[in-house]
Short mmCIF file of C-alpha atoms in Angstrom, two decimals:
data_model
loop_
_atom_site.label_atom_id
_atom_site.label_comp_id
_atom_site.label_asym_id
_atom_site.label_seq_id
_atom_site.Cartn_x
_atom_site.Cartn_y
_atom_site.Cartn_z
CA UNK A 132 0.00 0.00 0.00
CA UNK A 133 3.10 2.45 0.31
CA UNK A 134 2.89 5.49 2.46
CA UNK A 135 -0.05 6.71 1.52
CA UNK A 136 -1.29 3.90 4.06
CA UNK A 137 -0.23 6.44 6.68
CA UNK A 138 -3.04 8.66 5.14
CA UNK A 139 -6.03 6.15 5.68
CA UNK A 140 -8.94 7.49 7.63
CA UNK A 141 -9.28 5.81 11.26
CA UNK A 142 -12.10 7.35 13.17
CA UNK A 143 -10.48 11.12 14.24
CA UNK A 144 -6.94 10.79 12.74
CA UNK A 145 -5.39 9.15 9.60
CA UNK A 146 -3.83 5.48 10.60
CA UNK A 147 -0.33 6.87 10.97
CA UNK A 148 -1.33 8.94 13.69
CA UNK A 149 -2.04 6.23 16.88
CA UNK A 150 1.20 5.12 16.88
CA UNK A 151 2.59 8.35 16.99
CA UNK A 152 0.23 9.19 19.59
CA UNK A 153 1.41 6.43 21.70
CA UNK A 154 5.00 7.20 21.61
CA UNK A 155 4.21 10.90 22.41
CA UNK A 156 2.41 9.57 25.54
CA UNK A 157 4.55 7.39 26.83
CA UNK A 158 7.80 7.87 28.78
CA UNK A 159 10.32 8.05 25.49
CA UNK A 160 12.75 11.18 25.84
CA UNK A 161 12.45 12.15 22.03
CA UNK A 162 10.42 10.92 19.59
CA UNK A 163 11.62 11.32 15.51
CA UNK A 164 8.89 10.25 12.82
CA UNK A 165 11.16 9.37 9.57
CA UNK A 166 9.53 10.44 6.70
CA UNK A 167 9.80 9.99 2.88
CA UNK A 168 7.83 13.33 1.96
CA UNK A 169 8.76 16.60 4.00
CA UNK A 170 5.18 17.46 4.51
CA UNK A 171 4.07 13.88 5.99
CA UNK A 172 0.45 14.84 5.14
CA UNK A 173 -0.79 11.89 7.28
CA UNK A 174 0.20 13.65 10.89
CA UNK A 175 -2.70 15.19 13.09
CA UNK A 176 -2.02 19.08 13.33
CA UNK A 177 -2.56 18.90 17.23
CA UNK A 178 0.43 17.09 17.00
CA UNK A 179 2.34 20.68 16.06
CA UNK A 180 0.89 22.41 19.66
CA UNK A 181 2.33 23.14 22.72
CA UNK A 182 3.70 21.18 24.84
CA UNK A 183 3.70 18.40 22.44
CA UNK A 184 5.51 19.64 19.51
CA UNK A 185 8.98 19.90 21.44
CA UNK A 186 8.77 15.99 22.11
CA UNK A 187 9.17 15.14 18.76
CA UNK A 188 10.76 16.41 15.33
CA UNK A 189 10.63 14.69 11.49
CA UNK A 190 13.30 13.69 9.53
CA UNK A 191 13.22 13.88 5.99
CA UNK A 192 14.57 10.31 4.47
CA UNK A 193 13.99 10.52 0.87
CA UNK A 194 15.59 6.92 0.02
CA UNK A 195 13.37 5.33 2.90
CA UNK A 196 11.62 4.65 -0.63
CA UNK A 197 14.66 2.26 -1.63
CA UNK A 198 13.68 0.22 1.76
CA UNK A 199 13.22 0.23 5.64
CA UNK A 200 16.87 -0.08 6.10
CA UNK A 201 17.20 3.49 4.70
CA UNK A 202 14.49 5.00 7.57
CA UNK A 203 16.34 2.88 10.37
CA UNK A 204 19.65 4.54 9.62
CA UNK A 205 18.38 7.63 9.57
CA UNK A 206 16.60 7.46 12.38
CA UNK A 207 19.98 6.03 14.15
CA UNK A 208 21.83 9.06 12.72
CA UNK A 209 19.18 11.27 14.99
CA UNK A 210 19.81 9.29 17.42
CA UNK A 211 23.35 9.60 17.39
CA UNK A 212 23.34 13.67 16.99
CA UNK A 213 21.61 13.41 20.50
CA UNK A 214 24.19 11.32 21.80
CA UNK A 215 21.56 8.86 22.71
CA UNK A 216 22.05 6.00 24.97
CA UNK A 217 19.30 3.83 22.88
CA UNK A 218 16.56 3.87 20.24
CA UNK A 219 13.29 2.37 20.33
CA UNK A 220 11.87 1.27 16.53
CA UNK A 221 8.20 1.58 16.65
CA UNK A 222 5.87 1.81 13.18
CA UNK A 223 3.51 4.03 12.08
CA UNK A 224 1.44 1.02 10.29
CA UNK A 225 0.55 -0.50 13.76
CA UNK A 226 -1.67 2.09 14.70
CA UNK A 227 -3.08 -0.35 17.97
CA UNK A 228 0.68 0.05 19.52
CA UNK A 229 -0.51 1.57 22.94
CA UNK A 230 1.98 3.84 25.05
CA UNK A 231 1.82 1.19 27.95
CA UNK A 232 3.34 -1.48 25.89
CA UNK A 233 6.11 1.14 25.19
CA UNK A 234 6.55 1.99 28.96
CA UNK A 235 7.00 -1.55 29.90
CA UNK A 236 9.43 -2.20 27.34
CA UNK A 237 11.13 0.82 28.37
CA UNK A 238 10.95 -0.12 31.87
CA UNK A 239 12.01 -3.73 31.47
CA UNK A 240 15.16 -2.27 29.65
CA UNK A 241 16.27 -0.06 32.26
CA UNK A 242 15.75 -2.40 34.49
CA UNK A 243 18.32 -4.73 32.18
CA UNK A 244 20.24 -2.35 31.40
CA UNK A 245 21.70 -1.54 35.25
CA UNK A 246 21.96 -5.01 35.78
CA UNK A 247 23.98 -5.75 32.65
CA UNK A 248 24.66 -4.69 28.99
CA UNK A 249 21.89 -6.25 26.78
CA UNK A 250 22.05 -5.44 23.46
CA UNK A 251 17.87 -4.88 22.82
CA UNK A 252 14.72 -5.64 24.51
CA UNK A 253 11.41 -6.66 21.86
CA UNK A 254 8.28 -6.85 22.16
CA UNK A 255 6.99 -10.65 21.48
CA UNK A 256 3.60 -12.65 20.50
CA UNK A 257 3.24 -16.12 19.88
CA UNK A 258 7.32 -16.85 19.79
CA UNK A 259 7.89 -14.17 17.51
CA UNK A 260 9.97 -10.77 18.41
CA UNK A 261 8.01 -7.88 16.90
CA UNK A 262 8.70 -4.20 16.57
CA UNK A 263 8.54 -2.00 18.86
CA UNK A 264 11.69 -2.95 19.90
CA UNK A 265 14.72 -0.83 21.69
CA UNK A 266 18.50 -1.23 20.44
CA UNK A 267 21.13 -0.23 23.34
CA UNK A 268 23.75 2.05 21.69
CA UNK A 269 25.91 -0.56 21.46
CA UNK A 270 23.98 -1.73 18.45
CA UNK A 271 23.86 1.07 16.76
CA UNK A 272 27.16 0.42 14.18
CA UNK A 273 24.83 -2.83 13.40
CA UNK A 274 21.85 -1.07 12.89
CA UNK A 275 24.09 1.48 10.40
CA UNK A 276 25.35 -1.67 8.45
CA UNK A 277 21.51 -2.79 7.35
CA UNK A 278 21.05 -2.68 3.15
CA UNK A 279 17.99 -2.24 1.26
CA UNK A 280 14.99 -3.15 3.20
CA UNK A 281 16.80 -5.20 5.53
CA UNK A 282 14.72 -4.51 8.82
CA UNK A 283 16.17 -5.82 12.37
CA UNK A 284 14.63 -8.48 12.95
CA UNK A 285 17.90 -10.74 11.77
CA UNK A 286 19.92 -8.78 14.48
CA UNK A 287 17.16 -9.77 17.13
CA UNK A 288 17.91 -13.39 16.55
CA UNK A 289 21.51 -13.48 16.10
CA UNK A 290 22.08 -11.31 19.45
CA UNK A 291 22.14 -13.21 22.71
CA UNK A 292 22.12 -10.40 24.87
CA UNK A 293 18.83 -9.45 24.42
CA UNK A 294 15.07 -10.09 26.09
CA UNK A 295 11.64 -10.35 24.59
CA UNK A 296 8.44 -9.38 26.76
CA UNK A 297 5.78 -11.42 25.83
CA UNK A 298 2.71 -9.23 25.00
CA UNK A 299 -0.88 -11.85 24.82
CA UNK A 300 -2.76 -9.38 22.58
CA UNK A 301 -2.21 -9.87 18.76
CA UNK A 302 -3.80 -6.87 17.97
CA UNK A 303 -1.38 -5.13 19.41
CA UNK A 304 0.91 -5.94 16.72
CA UNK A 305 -1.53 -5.57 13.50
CA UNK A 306 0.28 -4.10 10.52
CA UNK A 307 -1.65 -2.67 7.95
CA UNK A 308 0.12 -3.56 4.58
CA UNK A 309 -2.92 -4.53 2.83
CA UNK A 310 -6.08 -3.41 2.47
CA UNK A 311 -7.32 -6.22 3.71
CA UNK A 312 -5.81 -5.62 7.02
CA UNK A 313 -7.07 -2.33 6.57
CA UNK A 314 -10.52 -3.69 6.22
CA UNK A 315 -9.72 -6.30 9.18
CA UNK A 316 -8.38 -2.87 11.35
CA UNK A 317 -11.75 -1.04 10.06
CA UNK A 318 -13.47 -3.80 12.33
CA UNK A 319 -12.32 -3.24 15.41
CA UNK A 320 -14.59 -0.51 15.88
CA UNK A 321 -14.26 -0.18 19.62
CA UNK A 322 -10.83 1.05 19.55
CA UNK A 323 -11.90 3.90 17.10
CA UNK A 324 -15.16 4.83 19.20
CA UNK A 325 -13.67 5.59 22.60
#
């Protein structure tokens, strides 16, 4: 479906919009949206009021087009200028990513992180380590060395010094690629209602 996915009405805002919304909410320090377009037509405008608009900041990415790889480095870059300690992944095509699934992950990997040096802690449903996901810094350079639309997942499995919380919800991690998972995301009604 491409980016215009992002655009896709879901009850008040366009799909891109929840996930954004739930990193904004939760307890992340600084939140970048990596874009292929510099206008990212999809965002809410209350997203550009105070207090709000100094949590966050877009980066224009024009070769995210050539594949996800392309987005994650730049959003590493950011991360980088900031002198960040790590990076959480989350994407704008899971739109039922709630900031309380962030929190704990972000929790659970401080909580790691004092008692040793993992290298990421995921998110995980049925045996399988989904984004969101955070990267310690130390993983950065291997974030940096991804190609085309090489995503992270390969780094998830070949680390050993990571942890996966297990989250029992799959809609949690519904991606809308389709339009049939748009459709399927069109009935869950509740969600949009509240």
């Amino acid at each position: 479906m491409g980016s215009d996915k992002l655009r896709l009405p879901l009850g008040p805002m366009n799909l891109g919009n929840y996930a954004l919304a739930a990193a904004l909410r939760s307890r992340l320090d600084y939140v970048w949206v990596i874009v292929n377009d510099v206008a990212a037509a999809w965002m809410d405008h209350t997203f550009y009021r105070d207090p709000i608009k100094r949590k966050w900041s877009v980066i224009h990415c024009p070769e995210s087009r050539l594949g996800q790889a392309h987005s994650l480095r730049c959003g590493v870059q950011a991360a980088l200028s900031m002198e960040a300690t790590a990076l959480m992944i989350v994407l704008a095509d899971q739109p039922l990513i709630t900031n309380e699934m962030i929190n704990e992950l972000l929790l659970c990997f401080q909580t790691h992180q004092m008692n040793g040096n993992i290298g990421f802690a995921a998110s995980r449903y049925d045996g399988l380590a989904r984004p969101p996901v955070i990267f310690a810094h130390r993983m950065f350079s291997d974030l940096l060395r991804l190609q085309c639309d090489q995503g992270a997942r390969h780094l998830i499995r070949k680390e050993k010094s990571g942890i996966c919380i297990d989250f029992a919800n799959p809609d949690l991690f519904m991606d809308v690629d389709t339009a049939e998972d748009y459709r399927a995301l069109l009935g869950k009604t509740t969600f949009w209602k509240s």
